[in-house]
Coordinates of C-alpha atoms and ligand atoms in Angstrom, one line a residue:
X1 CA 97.7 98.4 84.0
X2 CA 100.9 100.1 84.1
X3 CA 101.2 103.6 85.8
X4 CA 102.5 105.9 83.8
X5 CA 104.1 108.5 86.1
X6 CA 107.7 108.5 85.9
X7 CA 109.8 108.5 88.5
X8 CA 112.2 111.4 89.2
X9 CA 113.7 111.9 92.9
X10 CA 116.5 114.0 93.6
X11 CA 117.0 113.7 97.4
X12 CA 116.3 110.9 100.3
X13 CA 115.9 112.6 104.1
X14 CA 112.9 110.8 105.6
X15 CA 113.2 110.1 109.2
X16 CA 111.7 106.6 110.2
X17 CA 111.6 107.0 113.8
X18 CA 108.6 105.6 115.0
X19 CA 105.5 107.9 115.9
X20 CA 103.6 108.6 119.1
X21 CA 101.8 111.6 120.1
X22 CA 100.8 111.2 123.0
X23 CA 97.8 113.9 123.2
X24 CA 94.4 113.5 123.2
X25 CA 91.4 115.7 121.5
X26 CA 88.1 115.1 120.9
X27 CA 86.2 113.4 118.6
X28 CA 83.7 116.7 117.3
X29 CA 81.6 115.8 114.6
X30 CA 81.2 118.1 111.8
X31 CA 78.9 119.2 108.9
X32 CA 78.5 117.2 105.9
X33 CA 81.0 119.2 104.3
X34 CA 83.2 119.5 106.7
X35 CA 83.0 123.9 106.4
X36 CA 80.7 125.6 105.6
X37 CA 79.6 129.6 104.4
X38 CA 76.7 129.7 106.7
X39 CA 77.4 133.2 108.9
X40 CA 76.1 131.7 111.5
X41 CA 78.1 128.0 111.9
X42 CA 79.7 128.2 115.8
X43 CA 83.0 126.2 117.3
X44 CA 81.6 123.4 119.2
X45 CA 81.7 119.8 118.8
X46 CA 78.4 119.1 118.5
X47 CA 78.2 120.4 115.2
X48 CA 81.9 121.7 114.7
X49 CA 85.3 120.0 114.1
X50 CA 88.4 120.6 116.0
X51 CA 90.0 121.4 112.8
X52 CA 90.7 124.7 111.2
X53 CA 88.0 123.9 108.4
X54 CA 85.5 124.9 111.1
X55 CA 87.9 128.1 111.9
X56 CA 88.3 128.8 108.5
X57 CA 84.0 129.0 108.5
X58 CA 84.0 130.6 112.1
X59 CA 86.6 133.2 110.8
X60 CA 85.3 133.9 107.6
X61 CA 82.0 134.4 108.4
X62 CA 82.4 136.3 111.6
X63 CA 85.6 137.6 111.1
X64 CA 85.3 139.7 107.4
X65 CA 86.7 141.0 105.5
X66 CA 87.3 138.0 102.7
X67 CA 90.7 136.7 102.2
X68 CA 91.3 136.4 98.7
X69 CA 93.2 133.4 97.7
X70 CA 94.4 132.6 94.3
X71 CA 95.4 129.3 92.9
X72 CA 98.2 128.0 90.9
X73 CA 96.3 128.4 87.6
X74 CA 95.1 131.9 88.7
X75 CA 98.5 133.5 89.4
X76 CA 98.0 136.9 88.0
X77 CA 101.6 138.0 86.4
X78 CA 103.7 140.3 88.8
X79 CA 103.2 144.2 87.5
X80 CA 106.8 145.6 88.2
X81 CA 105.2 148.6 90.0
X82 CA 104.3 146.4 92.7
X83 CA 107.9 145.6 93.9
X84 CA 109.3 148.3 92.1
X85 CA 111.2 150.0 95.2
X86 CA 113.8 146.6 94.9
X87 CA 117.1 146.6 92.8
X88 CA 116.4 143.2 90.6
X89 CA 114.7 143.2 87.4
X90 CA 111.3 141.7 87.9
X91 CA 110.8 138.6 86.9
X92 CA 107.4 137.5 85.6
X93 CA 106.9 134.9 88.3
X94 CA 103.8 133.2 86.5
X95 CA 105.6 132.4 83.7
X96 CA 109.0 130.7 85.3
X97 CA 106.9 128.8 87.7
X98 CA 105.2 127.3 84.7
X99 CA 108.6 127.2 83.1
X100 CA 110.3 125.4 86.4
X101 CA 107.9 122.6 87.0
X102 CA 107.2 121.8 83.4
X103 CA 103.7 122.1 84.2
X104 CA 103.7 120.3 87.1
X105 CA 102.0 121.6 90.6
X106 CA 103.8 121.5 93.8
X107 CA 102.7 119.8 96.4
X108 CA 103.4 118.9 100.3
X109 CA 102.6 115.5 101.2
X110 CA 103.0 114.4 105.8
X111 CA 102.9 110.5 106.4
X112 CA 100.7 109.9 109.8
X113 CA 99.5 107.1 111.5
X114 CA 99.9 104.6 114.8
X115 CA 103.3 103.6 115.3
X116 CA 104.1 99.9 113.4
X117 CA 101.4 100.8 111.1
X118 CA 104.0 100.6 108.2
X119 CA 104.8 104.2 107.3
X120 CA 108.5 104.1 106.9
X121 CA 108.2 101.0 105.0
X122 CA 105.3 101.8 102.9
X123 CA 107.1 105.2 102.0
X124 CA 110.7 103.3 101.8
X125 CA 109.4 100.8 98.9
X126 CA 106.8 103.6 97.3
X127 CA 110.6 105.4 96.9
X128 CA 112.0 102.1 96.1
X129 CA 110.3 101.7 93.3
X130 CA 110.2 104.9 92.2
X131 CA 114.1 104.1 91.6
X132 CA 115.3 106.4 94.3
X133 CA 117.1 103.6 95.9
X134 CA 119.5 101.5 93.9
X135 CA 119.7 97.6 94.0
X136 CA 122.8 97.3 95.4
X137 CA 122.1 99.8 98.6
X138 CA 118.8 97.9 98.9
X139 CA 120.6 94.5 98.9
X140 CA 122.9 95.8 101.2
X141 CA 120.0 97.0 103.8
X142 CA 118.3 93.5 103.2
X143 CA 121.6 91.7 104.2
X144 CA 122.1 93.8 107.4
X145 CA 118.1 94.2 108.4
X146 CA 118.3 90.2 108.0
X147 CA 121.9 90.1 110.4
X148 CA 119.8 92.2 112.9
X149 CA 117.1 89.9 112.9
X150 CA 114.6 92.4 111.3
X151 CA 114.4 91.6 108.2
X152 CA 110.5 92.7 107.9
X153 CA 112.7 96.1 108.6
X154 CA 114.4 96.7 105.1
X155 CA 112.5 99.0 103.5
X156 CA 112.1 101.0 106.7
X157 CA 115.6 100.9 106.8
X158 CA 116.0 103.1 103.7
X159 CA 114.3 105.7 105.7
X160 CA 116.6 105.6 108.6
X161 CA 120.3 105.5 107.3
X162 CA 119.0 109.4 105.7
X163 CA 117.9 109.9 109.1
X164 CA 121.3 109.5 110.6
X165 CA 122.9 110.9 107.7
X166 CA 120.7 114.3 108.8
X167 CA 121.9 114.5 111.7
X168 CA 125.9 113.9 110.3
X169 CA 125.5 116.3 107.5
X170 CA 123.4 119.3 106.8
X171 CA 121.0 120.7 109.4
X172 CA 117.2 120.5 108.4
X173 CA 114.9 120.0 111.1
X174 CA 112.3 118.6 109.0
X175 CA 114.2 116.3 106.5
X176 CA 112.4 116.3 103.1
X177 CA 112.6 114.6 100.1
X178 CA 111.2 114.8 96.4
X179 CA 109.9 112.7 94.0
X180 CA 107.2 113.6 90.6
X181 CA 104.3 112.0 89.8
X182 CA 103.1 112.3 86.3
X183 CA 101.2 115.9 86.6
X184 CA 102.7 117.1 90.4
X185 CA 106.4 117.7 92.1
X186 CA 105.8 115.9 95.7
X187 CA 107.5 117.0 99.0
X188 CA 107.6 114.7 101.2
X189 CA 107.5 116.0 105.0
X190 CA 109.3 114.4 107.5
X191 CA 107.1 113.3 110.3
X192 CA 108.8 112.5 113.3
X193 CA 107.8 110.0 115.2
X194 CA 108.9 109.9 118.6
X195 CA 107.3 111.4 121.5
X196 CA 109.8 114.1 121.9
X197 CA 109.7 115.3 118.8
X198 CA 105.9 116.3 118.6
X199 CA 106.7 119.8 117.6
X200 CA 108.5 118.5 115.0
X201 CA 105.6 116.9 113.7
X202 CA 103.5 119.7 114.2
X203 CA 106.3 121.4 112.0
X204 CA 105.9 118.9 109.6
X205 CA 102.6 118.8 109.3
X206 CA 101.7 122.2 109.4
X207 CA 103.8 122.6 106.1
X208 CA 101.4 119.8 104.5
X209 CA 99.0 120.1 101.8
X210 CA 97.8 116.4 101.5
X211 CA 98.5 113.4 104.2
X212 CA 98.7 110.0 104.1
X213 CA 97.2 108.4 106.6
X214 CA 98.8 104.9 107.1
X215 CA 96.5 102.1 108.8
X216 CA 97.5 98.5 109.9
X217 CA 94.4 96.2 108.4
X218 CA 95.7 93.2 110.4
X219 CA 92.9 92.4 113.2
X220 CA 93.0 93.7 116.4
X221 CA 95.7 96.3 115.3
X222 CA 93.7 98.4 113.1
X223 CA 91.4 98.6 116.5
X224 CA 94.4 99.2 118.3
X225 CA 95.9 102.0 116.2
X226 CA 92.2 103.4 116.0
X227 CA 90.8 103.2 120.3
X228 CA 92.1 105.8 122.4
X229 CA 95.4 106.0 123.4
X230 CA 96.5 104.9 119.9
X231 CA 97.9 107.7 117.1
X232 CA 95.1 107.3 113.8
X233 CA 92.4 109.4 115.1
X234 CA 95.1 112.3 117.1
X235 CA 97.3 112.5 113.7
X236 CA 93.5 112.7 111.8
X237 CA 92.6 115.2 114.4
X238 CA 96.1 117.3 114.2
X239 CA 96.4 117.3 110.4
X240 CA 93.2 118.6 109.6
X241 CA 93.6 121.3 112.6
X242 CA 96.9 122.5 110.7
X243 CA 94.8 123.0 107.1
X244 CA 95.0 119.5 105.8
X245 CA 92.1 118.8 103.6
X246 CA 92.5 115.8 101.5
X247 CA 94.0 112.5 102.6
X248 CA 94.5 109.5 101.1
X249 CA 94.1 106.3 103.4
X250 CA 96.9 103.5 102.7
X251 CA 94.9 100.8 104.4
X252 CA 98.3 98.8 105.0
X253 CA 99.3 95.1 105.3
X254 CA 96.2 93.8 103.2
X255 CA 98.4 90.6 102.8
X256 CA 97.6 90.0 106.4
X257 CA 94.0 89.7 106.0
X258 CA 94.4 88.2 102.4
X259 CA 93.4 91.5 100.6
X260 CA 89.7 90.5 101.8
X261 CA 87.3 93.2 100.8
X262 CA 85.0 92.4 103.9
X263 CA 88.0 93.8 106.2
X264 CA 89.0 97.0 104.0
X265 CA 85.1 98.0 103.9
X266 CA 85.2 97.3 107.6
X267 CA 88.0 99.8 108.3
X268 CA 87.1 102.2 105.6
X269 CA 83.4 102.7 106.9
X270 CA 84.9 103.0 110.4
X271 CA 87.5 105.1 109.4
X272 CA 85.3 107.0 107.4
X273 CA 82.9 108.4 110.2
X274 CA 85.5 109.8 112.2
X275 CA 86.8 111.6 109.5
X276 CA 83.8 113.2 108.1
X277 CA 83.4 114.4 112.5
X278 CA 86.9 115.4 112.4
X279 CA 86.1 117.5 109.0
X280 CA 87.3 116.1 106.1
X281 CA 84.9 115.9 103.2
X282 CA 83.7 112.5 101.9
X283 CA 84.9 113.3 98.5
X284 CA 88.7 114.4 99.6
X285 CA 89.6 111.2 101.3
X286 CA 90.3 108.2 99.2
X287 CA 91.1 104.7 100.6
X288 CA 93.6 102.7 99.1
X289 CA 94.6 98.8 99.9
X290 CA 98.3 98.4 99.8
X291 CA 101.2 96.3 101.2
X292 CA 103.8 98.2 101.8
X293 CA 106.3 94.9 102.7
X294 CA 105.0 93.4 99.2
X295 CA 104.6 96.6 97.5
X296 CA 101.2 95.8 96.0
X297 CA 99.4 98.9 94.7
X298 CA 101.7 101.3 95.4
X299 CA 103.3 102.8 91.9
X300 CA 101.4 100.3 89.6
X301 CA 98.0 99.1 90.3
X302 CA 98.1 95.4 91.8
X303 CA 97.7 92.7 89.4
X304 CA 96.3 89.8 92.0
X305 CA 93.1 88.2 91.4
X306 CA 92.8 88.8 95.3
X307 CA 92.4 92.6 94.5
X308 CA 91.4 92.7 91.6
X309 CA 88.5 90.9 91.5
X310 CA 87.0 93.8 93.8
X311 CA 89.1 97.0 93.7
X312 CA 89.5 98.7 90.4
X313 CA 90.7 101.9 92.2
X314 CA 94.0 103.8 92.3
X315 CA 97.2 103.0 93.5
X316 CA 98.8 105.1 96.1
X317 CA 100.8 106.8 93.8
X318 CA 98.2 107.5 91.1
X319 CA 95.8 108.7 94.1
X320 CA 99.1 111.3 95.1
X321 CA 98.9 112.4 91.7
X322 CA 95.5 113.3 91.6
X323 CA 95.9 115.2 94.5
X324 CA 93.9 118.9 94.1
X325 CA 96.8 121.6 94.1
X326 CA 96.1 123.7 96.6
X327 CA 95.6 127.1 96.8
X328 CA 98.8 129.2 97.0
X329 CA 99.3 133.0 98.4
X330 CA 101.7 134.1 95.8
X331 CA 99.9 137.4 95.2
X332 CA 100.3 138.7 99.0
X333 CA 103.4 140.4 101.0
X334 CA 106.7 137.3 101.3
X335 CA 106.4 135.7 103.9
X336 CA 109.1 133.0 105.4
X337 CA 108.9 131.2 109.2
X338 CA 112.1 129.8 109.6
X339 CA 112.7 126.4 110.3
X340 CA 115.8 126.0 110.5
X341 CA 119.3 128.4 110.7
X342 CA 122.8 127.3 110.0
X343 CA 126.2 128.9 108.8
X344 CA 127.0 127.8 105.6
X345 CA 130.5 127.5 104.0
X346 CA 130.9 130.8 102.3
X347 CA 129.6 134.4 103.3
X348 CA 126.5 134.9 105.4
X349 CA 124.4 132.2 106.5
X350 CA 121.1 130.2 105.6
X351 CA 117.7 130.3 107.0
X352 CA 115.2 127.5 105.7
X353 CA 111.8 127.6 105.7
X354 CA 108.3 127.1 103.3
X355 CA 107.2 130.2 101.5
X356 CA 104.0 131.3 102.9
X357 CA 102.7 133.7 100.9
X358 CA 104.7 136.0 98.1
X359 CA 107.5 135.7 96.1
X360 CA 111.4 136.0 96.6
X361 CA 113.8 137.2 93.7
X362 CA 118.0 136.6 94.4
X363 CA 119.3 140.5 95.5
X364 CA 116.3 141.3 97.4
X365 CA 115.7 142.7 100.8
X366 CA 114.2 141.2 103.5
X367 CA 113.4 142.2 106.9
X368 CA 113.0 139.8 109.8
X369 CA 110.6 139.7 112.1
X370 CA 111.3 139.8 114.9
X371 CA 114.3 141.2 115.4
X372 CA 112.8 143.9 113.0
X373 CA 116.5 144.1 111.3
X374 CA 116.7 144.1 107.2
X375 CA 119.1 141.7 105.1
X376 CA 119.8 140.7 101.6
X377 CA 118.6 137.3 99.9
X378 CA 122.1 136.6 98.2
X379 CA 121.0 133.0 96.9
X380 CA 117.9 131.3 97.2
X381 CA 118.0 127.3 96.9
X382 CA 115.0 125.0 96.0
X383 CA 115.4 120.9 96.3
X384 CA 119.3 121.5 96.4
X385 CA 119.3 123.6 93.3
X386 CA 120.4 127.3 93.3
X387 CA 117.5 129.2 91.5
X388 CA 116.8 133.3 91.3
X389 CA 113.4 133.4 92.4
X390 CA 110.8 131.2 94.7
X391 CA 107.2 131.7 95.2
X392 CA 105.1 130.7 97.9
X393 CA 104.8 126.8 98.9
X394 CA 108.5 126.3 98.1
X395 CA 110.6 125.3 100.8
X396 CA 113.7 127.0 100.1
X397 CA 116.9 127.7 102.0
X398 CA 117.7 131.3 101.5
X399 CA 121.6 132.3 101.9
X400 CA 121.4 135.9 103.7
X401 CA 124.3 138.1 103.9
X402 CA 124.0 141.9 106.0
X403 CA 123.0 141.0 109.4
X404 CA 124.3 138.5 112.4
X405 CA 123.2 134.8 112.4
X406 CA 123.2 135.2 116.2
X407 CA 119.9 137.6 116.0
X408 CA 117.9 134.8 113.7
X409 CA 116.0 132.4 115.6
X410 CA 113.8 129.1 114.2
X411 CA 110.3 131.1 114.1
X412 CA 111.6 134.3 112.9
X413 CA 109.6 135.0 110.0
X414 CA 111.0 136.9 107.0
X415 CA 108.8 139.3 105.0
X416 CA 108.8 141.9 102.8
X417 CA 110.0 145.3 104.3
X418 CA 107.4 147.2 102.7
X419 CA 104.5 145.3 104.4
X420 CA 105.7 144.0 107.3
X421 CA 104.4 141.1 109.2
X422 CA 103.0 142.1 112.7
X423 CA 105.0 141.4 115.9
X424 CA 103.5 141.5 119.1
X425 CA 103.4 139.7 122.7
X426 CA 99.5 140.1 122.9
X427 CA 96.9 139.0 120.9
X428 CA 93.2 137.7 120.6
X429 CA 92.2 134.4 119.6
X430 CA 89.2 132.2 118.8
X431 CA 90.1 129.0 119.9
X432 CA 88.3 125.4 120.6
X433 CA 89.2 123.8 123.8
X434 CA 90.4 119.8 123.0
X435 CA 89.8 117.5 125.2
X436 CA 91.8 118.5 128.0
X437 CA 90.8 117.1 131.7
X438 CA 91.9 120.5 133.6
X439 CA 89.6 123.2 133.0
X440 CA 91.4 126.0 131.1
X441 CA 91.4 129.4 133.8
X442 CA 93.2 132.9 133.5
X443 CA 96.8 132.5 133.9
X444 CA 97.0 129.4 132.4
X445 CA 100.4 128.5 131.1
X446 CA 100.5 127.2 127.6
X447 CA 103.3 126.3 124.8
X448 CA 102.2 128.6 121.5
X449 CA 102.4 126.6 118.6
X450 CA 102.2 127.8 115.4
X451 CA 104.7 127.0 111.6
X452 CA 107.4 126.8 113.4
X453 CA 106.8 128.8 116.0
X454 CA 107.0 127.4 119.4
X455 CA 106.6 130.0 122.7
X456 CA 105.9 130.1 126.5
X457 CA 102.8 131.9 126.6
X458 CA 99.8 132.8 129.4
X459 CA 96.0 132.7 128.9
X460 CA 96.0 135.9 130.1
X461 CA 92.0 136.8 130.0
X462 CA 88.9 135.1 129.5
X463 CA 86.7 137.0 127.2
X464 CA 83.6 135.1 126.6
X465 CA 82.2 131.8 125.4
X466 CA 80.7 131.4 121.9
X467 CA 77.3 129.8 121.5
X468 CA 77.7 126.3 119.5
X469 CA 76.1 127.7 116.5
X470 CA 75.4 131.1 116.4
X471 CA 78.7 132.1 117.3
X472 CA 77.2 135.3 119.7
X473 CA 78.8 135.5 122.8
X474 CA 76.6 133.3 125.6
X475 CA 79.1 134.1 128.6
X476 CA 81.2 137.0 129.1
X477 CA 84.4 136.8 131.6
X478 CA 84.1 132.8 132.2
X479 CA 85.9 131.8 135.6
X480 CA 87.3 128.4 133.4
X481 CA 87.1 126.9 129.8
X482 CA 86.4 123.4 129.7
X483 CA 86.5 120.6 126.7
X484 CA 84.5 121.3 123.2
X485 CA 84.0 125.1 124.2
X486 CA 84.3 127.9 121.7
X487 CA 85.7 130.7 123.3
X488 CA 87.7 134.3 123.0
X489 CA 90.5 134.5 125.0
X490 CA 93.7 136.8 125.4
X491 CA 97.0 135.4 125.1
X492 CA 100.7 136.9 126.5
X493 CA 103.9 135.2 124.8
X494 CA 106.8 135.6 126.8
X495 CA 108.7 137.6 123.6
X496 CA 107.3 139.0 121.2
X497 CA 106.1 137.1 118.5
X498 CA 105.5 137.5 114.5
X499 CA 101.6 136.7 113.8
X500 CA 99.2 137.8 111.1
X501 CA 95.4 138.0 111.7
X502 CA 93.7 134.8 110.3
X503 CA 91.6 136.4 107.7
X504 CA 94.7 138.2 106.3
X505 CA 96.7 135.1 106.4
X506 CA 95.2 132.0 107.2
X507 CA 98.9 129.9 107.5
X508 CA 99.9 132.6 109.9
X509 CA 97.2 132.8 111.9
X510 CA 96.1 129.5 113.2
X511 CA 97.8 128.1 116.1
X512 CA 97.6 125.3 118.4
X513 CA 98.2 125.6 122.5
X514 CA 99.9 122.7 124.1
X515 CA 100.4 122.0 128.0
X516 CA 102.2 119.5 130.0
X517 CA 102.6 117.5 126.5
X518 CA 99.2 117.4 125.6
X519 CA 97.6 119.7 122.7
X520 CA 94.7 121.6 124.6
X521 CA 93.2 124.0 121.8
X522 CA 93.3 124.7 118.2
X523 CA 92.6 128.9 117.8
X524 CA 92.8 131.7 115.1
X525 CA 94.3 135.0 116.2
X526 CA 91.5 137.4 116.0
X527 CA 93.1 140.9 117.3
X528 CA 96.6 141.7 117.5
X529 CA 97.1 144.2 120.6
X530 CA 100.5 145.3 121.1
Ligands
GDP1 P1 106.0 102.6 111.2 O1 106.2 102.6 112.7 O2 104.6 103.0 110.9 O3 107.0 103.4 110.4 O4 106.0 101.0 110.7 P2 107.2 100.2 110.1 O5 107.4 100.6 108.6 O6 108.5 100.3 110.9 O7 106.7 98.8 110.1 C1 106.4 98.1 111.2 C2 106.4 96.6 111.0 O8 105.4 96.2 110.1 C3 107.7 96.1 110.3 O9 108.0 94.8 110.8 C4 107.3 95.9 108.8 O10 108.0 95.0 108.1 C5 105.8 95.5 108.9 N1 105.1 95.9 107.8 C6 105.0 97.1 107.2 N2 104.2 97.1 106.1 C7 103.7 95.8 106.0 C8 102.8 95.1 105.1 O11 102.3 95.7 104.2 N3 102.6 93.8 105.4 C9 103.1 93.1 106.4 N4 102.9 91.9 106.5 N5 104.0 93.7 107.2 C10 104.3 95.0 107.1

């Protein structure tokens, strides 16, 4: 059967570098459904996930008030009164977002997996096919992969001349491109993949919605990618700490084990424990058996008798497309982290960066945060197109004219003047303790990581230890934190930092701490102090 979703991209920036992320974290096991409401659901292993989903619970129940979300469908219109101190005439934001995607949802897709697993070329010939890359460049990529001796490499190729062409033209630390299905607009986040450039991926990936979580069926590699040391169960682990919830599995290079069903139920009951422990519900994760060298079941569903004869699923493509939107904060305060800052060609400069939560019109004011200094939003671009409004999960480049590019730094976050984000240097946190061999003590020197957001900071107090499942307080003042703990702790950044309480905005206020190169704790900011 053909697919019917038409192919539309605009712009090719996917790094291929290969992927390793070297840190380890545990393997918690979690509820059936991943979160839960129960008031009472605690931060440890045994019956939590690392991930936010447990966080989300923890912070939700413990944490009250509610933070109201609203989804795409729900967007309630704009009443001018609400930004009625700004120059612009409002516009009714429901409506052009309808308007601008024809219908179609937005949506943030991060590629993860064990290095050689087949990412670059699985998303090189997905874009391939999708008629992003034209005959004669992909000839031309076969002829030189092939000169090099790599020709297995072409389609991954694709993925690295934009990569070098990045770093030529202009600056975007996390390269993105865009493509439609037949009902959704997909991002596609760069991921990174070399040791070095973990915050980059943690960049990436906390701007996701959806993954794709790339496996190599071939024996012995699957088991490779998937013992420890190797990247499927970290990425697994990392995406669904960031907010991921749904993934689709590409269990990748079927033609190695001649699409045999007894090998993809094999990995995909594997598979599928860890990812119910690390959080993810049964019904969001969706395995699919492609090739990404042969391009089997990637835009159209595979025609071989091989497949066929047992999988009547999706393709990877149609499985993107039916994606659930996610929830977007376009009804709270703007919010911006930047990723990125550059001086453009004419007047002022540009700041990129996904919308968090609210809603930007052309003319506006901003203020960032810190250096608590105001500015005006002279143009706002979306996918390469100048547009005169964006709304949260866009990632725009805004052109700012009124203050120096010099006081702008990646992690500044831009907001609405009128409700300001928070800045402070101290703060309260609820975090889980990964699977870290040095016992966590006061004064412990961590790397804050948070959008894109990355800070010297100090464990500055131990407050107490959180029972498993209750979530009262079993300890108070612990000497040392050690792996799978729940705990409160106080934490000092070196300058002061922008930060929103988790139950006012969960994007803002989840976090991960990172020492010596290894990702010790996932944590929600609790109590912001001064
Ligand atoms: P990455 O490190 O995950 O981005 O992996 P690459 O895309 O660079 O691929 C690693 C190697 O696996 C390359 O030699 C590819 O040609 C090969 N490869 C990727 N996908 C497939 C596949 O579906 N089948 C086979 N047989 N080889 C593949």
């Amino acid at each position: 059967m053909e697919s019917e979703i038409v192919p539309k991209i605009t712009k090719m920036t996917v790094s291929g570098k290969k992927q390793s992320m070297g840190f380890e974290v545990p393997c918690a096991i979690a509820e059936e459904n991943g979160h839960t409401n129960t008031p009472q659901k605690g931060l440890l292993p045994e019956d939590a996930d690392v991930a936010s989903g447990v966080l989300e619970a923890v912070s939700k129940s413990t944490l009250s008030p509610q933070v109201v979300q609203v989804s795409e469908e729900q967007i309630t219109v704009h009443t001018p009164a609400k930004k009625s101190s700004k120059a612009k005439p409002q516009i009714d934001v429901k409506a052009e977002l309808e308007k601008r995607q024809g219908g179609k949802q937005l949506l943030n897709l991060v590629v993860i997996g064990h290095v050689d697993a087949g990412k670059s070329t699985l998303m090189g010939h997905l874009l391939y096919l999708l008629g992003n890359v034209n005959k004669r460049t992909m000839h031309k990529y076969e002829q030189e992969s092939k000169k090099a001796g790599k020709a297995s490499f072409a389609y991954a190729w694709v993925l690295d001349e934009t990569g070098e062409e990045r770093e030529r033209g202009v600056t975007m630390d996390v390269g993105m491109t865009k493509f439609e299905t037949k009902t959704k607009v997909i991002t596609l986040m760069d991921a990174p993949g070399h040791k070095d450039f973990i915050p980059n991926m943690i960049t990436g990936a906390a701007q996701a919605d959806v993954a794709i979580l790339v496996v190599d069926a071939s024996r012995g590699e699957f088991e490779a990618g998937f013992e420890t040391g190797g990247q499927t169960r970290e990425h697994g682990l990392l995406v669904r700490s960031l907010g991921v919830t749904q993934l689709a599995v590409a269990v990748n290079k079927m033609d190695q084990v001649s699409w045999q069903q007894e090998r993809f139920q094999e990995i995909t009951s594997k598979l599928g424990q860890f990812l119910k422990q690390a959080g993810f519900k049964e019904s969001d994760v969706a395995y699919i058996p492609t090739s990404g060298l042969g391009g089997e079941n990637l835009v159209t569903r595979c025609q071989s008798s091989d497949l066929t004869q047992w999988y009547k699923g999706k393709c990877l493509l149609e499985q993107i497309d039916s994606f659930k939107p996610p929830q977007r904060s376009v009804d709270k305060p703007f919010r911006l982290c930047v990723a990125d800052v550059f001086k453009d060609q004419g007047s002022g400069f540009c700041v990129t960066g996904k919308i968090e939560a609210g809603y930007i019109q052309v003319g506006e004011r901003l203020l960032a945060m810190p250096p608590n200094e105001t500015c005006t939003a002279k143009g706002i671009t979306l996918h390469d197109e100048p547009v005169d409004w964006a709304a949260a999960g866009d990632h725009v480049s805004l052109t700012l004219t009124g203050m120096d590019i010099i006081k702008i730094n990646v992690g500044c976050v831009f907001c609405d003047p009128k409700e300001p984000i928070k800045v402070c240097t101290r703060f309260r946190a609820r975090v889980l303790i990964f699977n870290t061999e040095i016992p966590v003590t006061k004064g412990f020197p961590v790397l804050l990581h948070y959008q894109t957001v990355s800070e010297p900071a100090t464990i500055t107090r131990l407050l107490s230890v959180l029972h498993k499942s209750t979530g009262e307080v079993t300890k108070k003042k612990p000497k040392f934190l050690t792996k799978g703990q729940n705990a409160l702790i106080e934490l000092q950044t070196q300058r002061p930092v922008a930060l929103e309480l988790y139950k006012d905005f969960k994007e803002l206020g989840r976090f991960m701490l990172r020492y010596s190169g290894s990702t010790i704790a996932a944590g929600v900011v609790t109590e912001i102090k001064e």
